[in-house]
PDB file of C-alpha atoms in Angstrom:
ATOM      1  CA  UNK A1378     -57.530   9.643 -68.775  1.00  0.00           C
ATOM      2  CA  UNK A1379     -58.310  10.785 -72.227  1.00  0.00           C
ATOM      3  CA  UNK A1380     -61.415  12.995 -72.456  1.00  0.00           C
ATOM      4  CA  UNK A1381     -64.347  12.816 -75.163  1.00  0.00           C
ATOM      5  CA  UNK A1382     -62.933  13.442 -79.006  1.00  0.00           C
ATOM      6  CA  UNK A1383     -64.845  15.290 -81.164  1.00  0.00           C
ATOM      7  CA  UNK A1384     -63.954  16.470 -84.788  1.00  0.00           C
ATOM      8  CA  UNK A1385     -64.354  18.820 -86.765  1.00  0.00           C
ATOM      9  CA  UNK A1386     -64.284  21.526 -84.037  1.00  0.00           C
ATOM     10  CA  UNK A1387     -65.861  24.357 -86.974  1.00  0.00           C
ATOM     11  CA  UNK A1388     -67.880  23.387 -90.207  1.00  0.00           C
ATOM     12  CA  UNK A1389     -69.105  26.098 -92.677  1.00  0.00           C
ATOM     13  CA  UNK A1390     -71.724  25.222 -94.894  1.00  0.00           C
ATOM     14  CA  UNK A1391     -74.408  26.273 -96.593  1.00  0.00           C
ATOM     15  CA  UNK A1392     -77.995  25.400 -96.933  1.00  0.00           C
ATOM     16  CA  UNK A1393     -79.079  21.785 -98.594  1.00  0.00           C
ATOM     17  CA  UNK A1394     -75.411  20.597 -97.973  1.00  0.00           C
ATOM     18  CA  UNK A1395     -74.921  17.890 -95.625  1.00  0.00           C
ATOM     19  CA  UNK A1396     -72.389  17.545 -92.899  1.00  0.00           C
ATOM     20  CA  UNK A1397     -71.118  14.905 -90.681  1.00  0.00           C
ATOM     21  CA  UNK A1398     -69.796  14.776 -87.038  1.00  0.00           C
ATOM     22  CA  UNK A1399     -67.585  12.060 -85.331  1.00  0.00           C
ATOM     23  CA  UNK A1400     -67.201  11.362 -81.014  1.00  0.00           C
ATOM     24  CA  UNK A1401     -65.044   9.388 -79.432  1.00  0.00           C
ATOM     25  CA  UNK A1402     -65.778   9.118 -76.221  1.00  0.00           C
ATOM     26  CA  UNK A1403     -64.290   8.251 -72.712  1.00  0.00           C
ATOM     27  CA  UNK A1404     -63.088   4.204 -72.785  1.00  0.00           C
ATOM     28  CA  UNK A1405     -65.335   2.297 -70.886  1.00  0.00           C
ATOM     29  CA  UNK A1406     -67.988   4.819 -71.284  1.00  0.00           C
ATOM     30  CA  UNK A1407     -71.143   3.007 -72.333  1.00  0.00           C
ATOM     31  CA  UNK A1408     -73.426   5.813 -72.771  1.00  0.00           C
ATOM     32  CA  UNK A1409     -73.136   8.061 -74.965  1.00  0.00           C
ATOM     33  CA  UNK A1410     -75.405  11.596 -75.896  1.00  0.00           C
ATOM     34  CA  UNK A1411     -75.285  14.197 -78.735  1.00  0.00           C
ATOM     35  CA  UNK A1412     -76.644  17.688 -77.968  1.00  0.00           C
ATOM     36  CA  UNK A1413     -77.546  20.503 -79.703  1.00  0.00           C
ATOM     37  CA  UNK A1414     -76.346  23.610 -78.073  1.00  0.00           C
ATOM     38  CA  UNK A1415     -77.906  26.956 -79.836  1.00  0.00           C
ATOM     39  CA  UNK A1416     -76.235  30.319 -78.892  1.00  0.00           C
ATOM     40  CA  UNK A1417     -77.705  31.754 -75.295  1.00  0.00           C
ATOM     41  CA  UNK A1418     -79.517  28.354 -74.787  1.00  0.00           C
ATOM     42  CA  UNK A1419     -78.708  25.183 -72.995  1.00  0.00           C
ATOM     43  CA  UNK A1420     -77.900  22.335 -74.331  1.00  0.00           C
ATOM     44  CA  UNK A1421     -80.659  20.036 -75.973  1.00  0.00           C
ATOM     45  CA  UNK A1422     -80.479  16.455 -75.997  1.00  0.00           C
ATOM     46  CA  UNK A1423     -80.704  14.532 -79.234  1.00  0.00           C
ATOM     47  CA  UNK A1424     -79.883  11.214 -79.195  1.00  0.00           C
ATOM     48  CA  UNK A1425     -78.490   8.904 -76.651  1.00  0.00           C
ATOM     49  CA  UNK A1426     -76.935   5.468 -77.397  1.00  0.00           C
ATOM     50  CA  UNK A1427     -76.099   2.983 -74.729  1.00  0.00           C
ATOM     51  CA  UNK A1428     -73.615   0.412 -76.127  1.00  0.00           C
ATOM     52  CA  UNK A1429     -74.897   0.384 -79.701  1.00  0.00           C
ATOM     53  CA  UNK A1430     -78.465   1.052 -78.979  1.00  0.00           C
ATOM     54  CA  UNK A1431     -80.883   4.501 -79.115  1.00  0.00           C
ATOM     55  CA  UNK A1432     -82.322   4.719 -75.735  1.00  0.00           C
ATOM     56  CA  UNK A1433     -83.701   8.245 -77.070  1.00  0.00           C
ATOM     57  CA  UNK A1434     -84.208  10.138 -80.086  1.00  0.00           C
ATOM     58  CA  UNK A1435     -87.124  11.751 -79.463  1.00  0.00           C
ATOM     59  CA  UNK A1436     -85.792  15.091 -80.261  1.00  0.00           C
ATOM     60  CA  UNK A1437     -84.182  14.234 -83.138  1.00  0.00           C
ATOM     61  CA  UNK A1438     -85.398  15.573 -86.599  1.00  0.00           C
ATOM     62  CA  UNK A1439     -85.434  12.347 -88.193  1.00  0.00           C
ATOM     63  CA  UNK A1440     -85.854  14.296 -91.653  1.00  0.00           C
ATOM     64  CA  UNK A1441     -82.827  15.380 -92.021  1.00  0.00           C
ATOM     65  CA  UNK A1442     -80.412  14.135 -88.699  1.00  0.00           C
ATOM     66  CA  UNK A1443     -79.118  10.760 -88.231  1.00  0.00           C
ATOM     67  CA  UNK A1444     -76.662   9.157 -85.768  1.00  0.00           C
ATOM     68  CA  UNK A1445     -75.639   5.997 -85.280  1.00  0.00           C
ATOM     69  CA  UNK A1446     -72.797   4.084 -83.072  1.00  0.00           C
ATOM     70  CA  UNK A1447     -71.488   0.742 -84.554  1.00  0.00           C
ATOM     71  CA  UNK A1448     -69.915  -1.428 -82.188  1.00  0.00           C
ATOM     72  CA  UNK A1449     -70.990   0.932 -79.253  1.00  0.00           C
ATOM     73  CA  UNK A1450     -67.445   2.520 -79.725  1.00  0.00           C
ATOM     74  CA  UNK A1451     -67.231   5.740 -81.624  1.00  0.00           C
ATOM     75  CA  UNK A1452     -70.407   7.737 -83.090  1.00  0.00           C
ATOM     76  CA  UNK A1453     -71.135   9.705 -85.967  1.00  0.00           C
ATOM     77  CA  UNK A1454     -74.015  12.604 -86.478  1.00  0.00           C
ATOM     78  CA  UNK A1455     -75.007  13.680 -89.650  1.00  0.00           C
ATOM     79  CA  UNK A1456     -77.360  16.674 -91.145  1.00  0.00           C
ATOM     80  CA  UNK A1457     -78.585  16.075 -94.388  1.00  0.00           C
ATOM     81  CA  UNK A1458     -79.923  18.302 -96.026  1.00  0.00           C
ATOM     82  CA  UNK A1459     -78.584  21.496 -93.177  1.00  0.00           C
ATOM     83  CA  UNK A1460     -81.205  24.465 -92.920  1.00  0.00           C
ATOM     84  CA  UNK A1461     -79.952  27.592 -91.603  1.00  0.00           C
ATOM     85  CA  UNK A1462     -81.477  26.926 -87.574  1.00  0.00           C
ATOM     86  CA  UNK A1463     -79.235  24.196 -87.581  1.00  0.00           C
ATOM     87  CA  UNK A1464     -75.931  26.360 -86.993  1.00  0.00           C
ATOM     88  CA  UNK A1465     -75.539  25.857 -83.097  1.00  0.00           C
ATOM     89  CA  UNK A1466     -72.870  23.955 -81.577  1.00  0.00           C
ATOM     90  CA  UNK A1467     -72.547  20.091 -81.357  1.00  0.00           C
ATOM     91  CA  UNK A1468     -71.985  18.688 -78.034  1.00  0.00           C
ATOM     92  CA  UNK A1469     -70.724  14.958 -77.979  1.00  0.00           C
ATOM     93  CA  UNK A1470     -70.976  13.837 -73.939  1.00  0.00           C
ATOM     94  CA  UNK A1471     -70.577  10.360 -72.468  1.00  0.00           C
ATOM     95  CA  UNK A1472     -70.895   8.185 -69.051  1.00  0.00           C
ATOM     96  CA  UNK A1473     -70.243   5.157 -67.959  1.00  0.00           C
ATOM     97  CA  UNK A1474     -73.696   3.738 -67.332  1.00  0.00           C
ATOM     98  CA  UNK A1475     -77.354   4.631 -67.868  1.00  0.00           C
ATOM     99  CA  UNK A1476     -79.389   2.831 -65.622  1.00  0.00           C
ATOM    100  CA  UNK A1477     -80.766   1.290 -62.671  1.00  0.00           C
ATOM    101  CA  UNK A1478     -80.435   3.275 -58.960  1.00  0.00           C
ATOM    102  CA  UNK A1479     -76.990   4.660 -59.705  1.00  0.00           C
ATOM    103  CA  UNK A1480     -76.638   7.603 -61.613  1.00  0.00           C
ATOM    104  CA  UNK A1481     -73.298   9.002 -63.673  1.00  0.00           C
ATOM    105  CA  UNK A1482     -71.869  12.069 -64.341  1.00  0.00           C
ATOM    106  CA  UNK A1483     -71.735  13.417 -68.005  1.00  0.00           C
ATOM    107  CA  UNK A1484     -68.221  14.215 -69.530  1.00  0.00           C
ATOM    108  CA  UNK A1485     -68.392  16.630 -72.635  1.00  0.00           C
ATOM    109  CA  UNK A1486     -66.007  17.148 -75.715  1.00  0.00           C
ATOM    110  CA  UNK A1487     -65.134  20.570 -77.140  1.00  0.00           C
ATOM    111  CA  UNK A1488     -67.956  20.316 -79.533  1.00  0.00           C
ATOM    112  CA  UNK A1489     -68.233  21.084 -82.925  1.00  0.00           C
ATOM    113  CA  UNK A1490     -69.777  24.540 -84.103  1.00  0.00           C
ATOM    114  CA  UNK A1491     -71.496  24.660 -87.235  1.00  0.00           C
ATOM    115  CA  UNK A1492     -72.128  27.363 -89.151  1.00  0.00           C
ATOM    116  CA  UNK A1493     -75.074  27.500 -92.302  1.00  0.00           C
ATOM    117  CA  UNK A1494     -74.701  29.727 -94.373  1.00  0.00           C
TER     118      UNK A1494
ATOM    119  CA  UNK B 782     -92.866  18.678 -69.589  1.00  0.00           C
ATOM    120  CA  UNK B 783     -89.670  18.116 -68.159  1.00  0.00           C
ATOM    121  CA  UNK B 784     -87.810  21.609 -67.375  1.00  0.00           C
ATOM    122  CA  UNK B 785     -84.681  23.480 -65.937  1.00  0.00           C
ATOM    123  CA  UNK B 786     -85.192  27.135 -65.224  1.00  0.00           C
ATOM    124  CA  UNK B 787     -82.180  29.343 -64.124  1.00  0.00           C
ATOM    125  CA  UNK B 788     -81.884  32.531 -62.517  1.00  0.00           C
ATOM    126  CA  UNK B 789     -80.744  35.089 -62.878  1.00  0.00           C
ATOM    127  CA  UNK B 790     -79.814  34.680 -66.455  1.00  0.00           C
ATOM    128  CA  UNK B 791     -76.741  36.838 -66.036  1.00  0.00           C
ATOM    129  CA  UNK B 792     -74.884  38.552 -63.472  1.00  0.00           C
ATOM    130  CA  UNK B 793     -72.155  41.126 -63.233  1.00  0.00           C
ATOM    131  CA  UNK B 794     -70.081  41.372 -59.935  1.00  0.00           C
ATOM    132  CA  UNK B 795     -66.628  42.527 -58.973  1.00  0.00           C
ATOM    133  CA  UNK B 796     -63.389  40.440 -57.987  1.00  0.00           C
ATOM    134  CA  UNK B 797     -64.097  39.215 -54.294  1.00  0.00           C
ATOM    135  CA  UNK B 798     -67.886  39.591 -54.061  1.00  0.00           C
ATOM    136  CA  UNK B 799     -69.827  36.297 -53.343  1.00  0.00           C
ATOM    137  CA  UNK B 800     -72.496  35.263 -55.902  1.00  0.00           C
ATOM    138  CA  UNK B 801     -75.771  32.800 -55.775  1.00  0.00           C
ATOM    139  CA  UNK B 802     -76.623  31.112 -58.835  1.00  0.00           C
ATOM    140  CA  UNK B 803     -80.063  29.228 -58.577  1.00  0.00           C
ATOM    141  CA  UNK B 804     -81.499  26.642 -60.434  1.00  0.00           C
ATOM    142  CA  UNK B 805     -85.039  25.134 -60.222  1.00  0.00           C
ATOM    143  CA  UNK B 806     -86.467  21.988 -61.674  1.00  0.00           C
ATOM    144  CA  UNK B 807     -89.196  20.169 -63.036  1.00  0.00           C
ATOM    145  CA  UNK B 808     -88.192  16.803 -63.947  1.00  0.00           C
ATOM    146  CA  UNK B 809     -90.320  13.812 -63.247  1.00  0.00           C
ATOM    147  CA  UNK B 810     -88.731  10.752 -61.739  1.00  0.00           C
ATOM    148  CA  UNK B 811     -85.721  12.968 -60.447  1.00  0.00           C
ATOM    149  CA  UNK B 812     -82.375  11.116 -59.574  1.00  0.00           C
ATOM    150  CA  UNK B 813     -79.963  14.138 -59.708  1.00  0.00           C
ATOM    151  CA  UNK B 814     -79.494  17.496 -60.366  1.00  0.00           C
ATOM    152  CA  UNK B 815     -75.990  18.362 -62.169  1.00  0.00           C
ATOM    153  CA  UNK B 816     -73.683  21.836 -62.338  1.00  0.00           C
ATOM    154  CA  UNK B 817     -71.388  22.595 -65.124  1.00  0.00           C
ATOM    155  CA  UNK B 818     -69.365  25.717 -65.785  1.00  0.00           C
ATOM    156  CA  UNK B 819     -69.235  26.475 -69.493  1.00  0.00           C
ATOM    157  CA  UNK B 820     -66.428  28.929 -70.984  1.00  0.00           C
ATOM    158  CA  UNK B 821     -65.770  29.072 -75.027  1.00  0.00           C
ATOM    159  CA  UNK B 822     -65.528  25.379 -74.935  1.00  0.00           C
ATOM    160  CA  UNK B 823     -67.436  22.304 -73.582  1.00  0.00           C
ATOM    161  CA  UNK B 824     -68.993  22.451 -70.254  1.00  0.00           C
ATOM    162  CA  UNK B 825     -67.076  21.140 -67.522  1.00  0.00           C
ATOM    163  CA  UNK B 826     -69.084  18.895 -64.765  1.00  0.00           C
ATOM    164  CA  UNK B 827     -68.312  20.740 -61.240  1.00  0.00           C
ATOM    165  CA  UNK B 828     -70.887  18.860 -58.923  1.00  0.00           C
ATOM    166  CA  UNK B 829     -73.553  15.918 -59.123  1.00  0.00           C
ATOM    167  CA  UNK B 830     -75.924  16.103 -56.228  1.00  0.00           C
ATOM    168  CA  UNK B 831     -78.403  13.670 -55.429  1.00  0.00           C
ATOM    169  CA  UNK B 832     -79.566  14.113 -51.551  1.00  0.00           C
ATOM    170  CA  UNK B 833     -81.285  16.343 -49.857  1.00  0.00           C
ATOM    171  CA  UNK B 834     -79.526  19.043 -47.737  1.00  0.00           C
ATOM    172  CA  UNK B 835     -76.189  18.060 -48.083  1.00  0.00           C
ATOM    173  CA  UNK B 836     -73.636  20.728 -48.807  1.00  0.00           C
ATOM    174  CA  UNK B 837     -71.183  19.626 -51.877  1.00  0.00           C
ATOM    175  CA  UNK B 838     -67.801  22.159 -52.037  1.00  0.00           C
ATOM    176  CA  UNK B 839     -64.969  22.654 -54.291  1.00  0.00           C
ATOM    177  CA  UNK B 840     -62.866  25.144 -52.917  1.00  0.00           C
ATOM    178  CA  UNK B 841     -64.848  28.564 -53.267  1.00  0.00           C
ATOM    179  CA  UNK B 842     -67.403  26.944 -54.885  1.00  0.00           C
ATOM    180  CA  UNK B 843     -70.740  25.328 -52.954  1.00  0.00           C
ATOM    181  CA  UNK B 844     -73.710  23.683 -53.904  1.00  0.00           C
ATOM    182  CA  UNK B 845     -76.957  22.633 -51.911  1.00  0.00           C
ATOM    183  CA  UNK B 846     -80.056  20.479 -53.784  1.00  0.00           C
ATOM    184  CA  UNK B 847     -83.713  21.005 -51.816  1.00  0.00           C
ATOM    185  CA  UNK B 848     -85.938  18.001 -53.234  1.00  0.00           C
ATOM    186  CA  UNK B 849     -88.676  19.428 -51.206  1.00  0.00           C
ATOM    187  CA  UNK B 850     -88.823  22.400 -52.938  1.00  0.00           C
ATOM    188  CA  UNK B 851     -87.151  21.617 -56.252  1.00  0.00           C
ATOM    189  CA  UNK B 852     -83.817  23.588 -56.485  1.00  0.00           C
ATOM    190  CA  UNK B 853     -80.687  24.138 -56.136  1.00  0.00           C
ATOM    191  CA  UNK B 854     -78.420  26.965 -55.539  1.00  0.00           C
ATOM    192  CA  UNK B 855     -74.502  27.282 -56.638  1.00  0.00           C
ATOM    193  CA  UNK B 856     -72.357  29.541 -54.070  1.00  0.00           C
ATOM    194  CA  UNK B 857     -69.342  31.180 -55.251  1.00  0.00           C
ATOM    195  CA  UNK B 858     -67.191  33.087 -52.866  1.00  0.00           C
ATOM    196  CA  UNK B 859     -64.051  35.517 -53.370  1.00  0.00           C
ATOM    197  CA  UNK B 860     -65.231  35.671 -56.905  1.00  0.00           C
ATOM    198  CA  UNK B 861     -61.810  35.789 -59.558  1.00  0.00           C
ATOM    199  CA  UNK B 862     -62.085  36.834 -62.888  1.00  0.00           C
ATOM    200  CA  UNK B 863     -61.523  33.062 -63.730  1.00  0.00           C
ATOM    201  CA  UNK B 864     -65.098  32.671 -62.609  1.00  0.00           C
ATOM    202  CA  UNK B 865     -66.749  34.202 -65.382  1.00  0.00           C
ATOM    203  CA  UNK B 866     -68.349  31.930 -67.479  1.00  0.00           C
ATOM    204  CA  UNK B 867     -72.079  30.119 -68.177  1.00  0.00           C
ATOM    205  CA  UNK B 868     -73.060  28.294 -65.029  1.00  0.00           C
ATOM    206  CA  UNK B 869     -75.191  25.457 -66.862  1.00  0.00           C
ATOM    207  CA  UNK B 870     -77.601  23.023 -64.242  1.00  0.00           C
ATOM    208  CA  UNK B 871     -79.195  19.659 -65.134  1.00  0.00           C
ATOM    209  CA  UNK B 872     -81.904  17.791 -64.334  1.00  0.00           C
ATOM    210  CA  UNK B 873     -81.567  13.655 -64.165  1.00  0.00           C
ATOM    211  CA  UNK B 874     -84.016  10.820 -64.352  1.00  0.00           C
ATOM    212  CA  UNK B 875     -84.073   7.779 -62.645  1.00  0.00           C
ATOM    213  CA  UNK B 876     -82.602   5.050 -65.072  1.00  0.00           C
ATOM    214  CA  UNK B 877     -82.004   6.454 -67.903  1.00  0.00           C
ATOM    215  CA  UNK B 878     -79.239   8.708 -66.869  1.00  0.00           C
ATOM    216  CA  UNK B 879     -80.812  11.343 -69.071  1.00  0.00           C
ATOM    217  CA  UNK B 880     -80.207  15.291 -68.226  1.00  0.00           C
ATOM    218  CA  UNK B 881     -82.507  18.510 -69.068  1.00  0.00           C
ATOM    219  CA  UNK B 882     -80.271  21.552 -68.923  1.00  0.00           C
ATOM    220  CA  UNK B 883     -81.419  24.914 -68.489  1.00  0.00           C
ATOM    221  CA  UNK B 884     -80.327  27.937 -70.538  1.00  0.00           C
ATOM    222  CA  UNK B 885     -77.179  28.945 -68.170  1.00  0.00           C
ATOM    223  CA  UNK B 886     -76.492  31.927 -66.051  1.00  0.00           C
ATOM    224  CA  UNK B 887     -73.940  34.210 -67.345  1.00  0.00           C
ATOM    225  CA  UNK B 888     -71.657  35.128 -65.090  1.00  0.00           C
ATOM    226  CA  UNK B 889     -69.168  38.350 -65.511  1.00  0.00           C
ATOM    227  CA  UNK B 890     -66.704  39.309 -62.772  1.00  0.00           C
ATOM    228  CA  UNK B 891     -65.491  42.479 -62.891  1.00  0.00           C
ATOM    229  CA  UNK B 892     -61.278  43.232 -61.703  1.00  0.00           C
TER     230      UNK B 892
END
């Protein structure tokens, strides 16, 4: 099966420009997360959709990210404006459910890394 | 606060030793701990463990989960220089499928 799709896979910027990020992910995968992956860190959650709906933002900077997911298909992030501790790499991840007793394991794409300059 | 610690946070070893990687948690309403192995590229899912006690194995790779005491430990044996990568763990929730990652051990095996 196809994996998660994720493009650009680099973006050079610099500061006060704003940059956008598009995820496929796996068909039939109703969940879907964007992380935030800083050099010598794990990766930090930022938003999770199921379907076409946020189940969490709560660590997104809502000042200057945004994501959304129409049609609970394909997803796009987007900095606006980019500050320099935003270069980190862009993890798109999906699964096929969310909820309830059973849980799902997380498939990743090849992420995008961002450079602001 | 939700939270993943790893240890150690990088390791060197030679081709054939056997290494421990260990992971401990802090995550309330815990459903499942996750293990990925992370090279220049996304992080690949190895295991998903969700009971106690129960040994999960890939070939030379192992993996144990103690909800008692809140870890879990990744065994790698015969160590190849294939192996060296970030080890990355996760932490789930109950229902909301959602996963707190620690910061990764770094592993480096030596030829």
């Amino acid at each position: 099966e196809a994996g998660v799709a994720q493009s650009p896979r680099y973006k050079i910027i610099e500061k006060r420009q704003s940059v956008a990020f598009w995820c496929n992910p796996i068909s039939g995968h109703a969940t879907l997360y964007w992380y935030q992956q800083i050099l010598g860190q794990g990766p930090k959650l930022l938003i999770q959709f199921q379907n076409n709906g946020v189940v969490d933002d709560s660590q997104l900077p809502k000042d200057r990210f945004s994501a959304e997911r129409l049609k609970g298909v394909d997803s796009t992030l987007k900095i606006q404006p980019a500050k320099l501790e935003d270069s980190a790499v862009y993890l798109c991840a999906s699964s096929f459910g969310w909820g309830g007793s059973n849980t799902y394991e997380q498939y990743f794409g090849p992420g995008t890394r961002l450079t602001v300059t | 606060e939700d939270k993943v610690v790893q240890s150690p946070l990088s390791l060197v070893v030679h081709e054939g030793d056997t290494v421990t990687l260990n992971c401990s948690y802090e995550v309330t309403n815990f459903r499942s701990l996750l293990w990925y192995k992370q090279e220049k590229k996304a992080p690949t899912f190895l295991f998903m463990l969700t009971s106690s006690g129960i040994e999960k194995k890939s070939g030379r790779l192992s993996s144990i989960l103690d909800k008692k005491e809140l870890f879990s430990i990744l065994n790698i044996t015969a160590t190849q220089t294939g192996d060296s990568a970030i080890y990355l763990c996760a932490g789930g929730k109950y229902n909301f499928n959602k996963f707190y990652f620690g910061s990764g051990t770094k592993l480096n095996v030596k030829p």
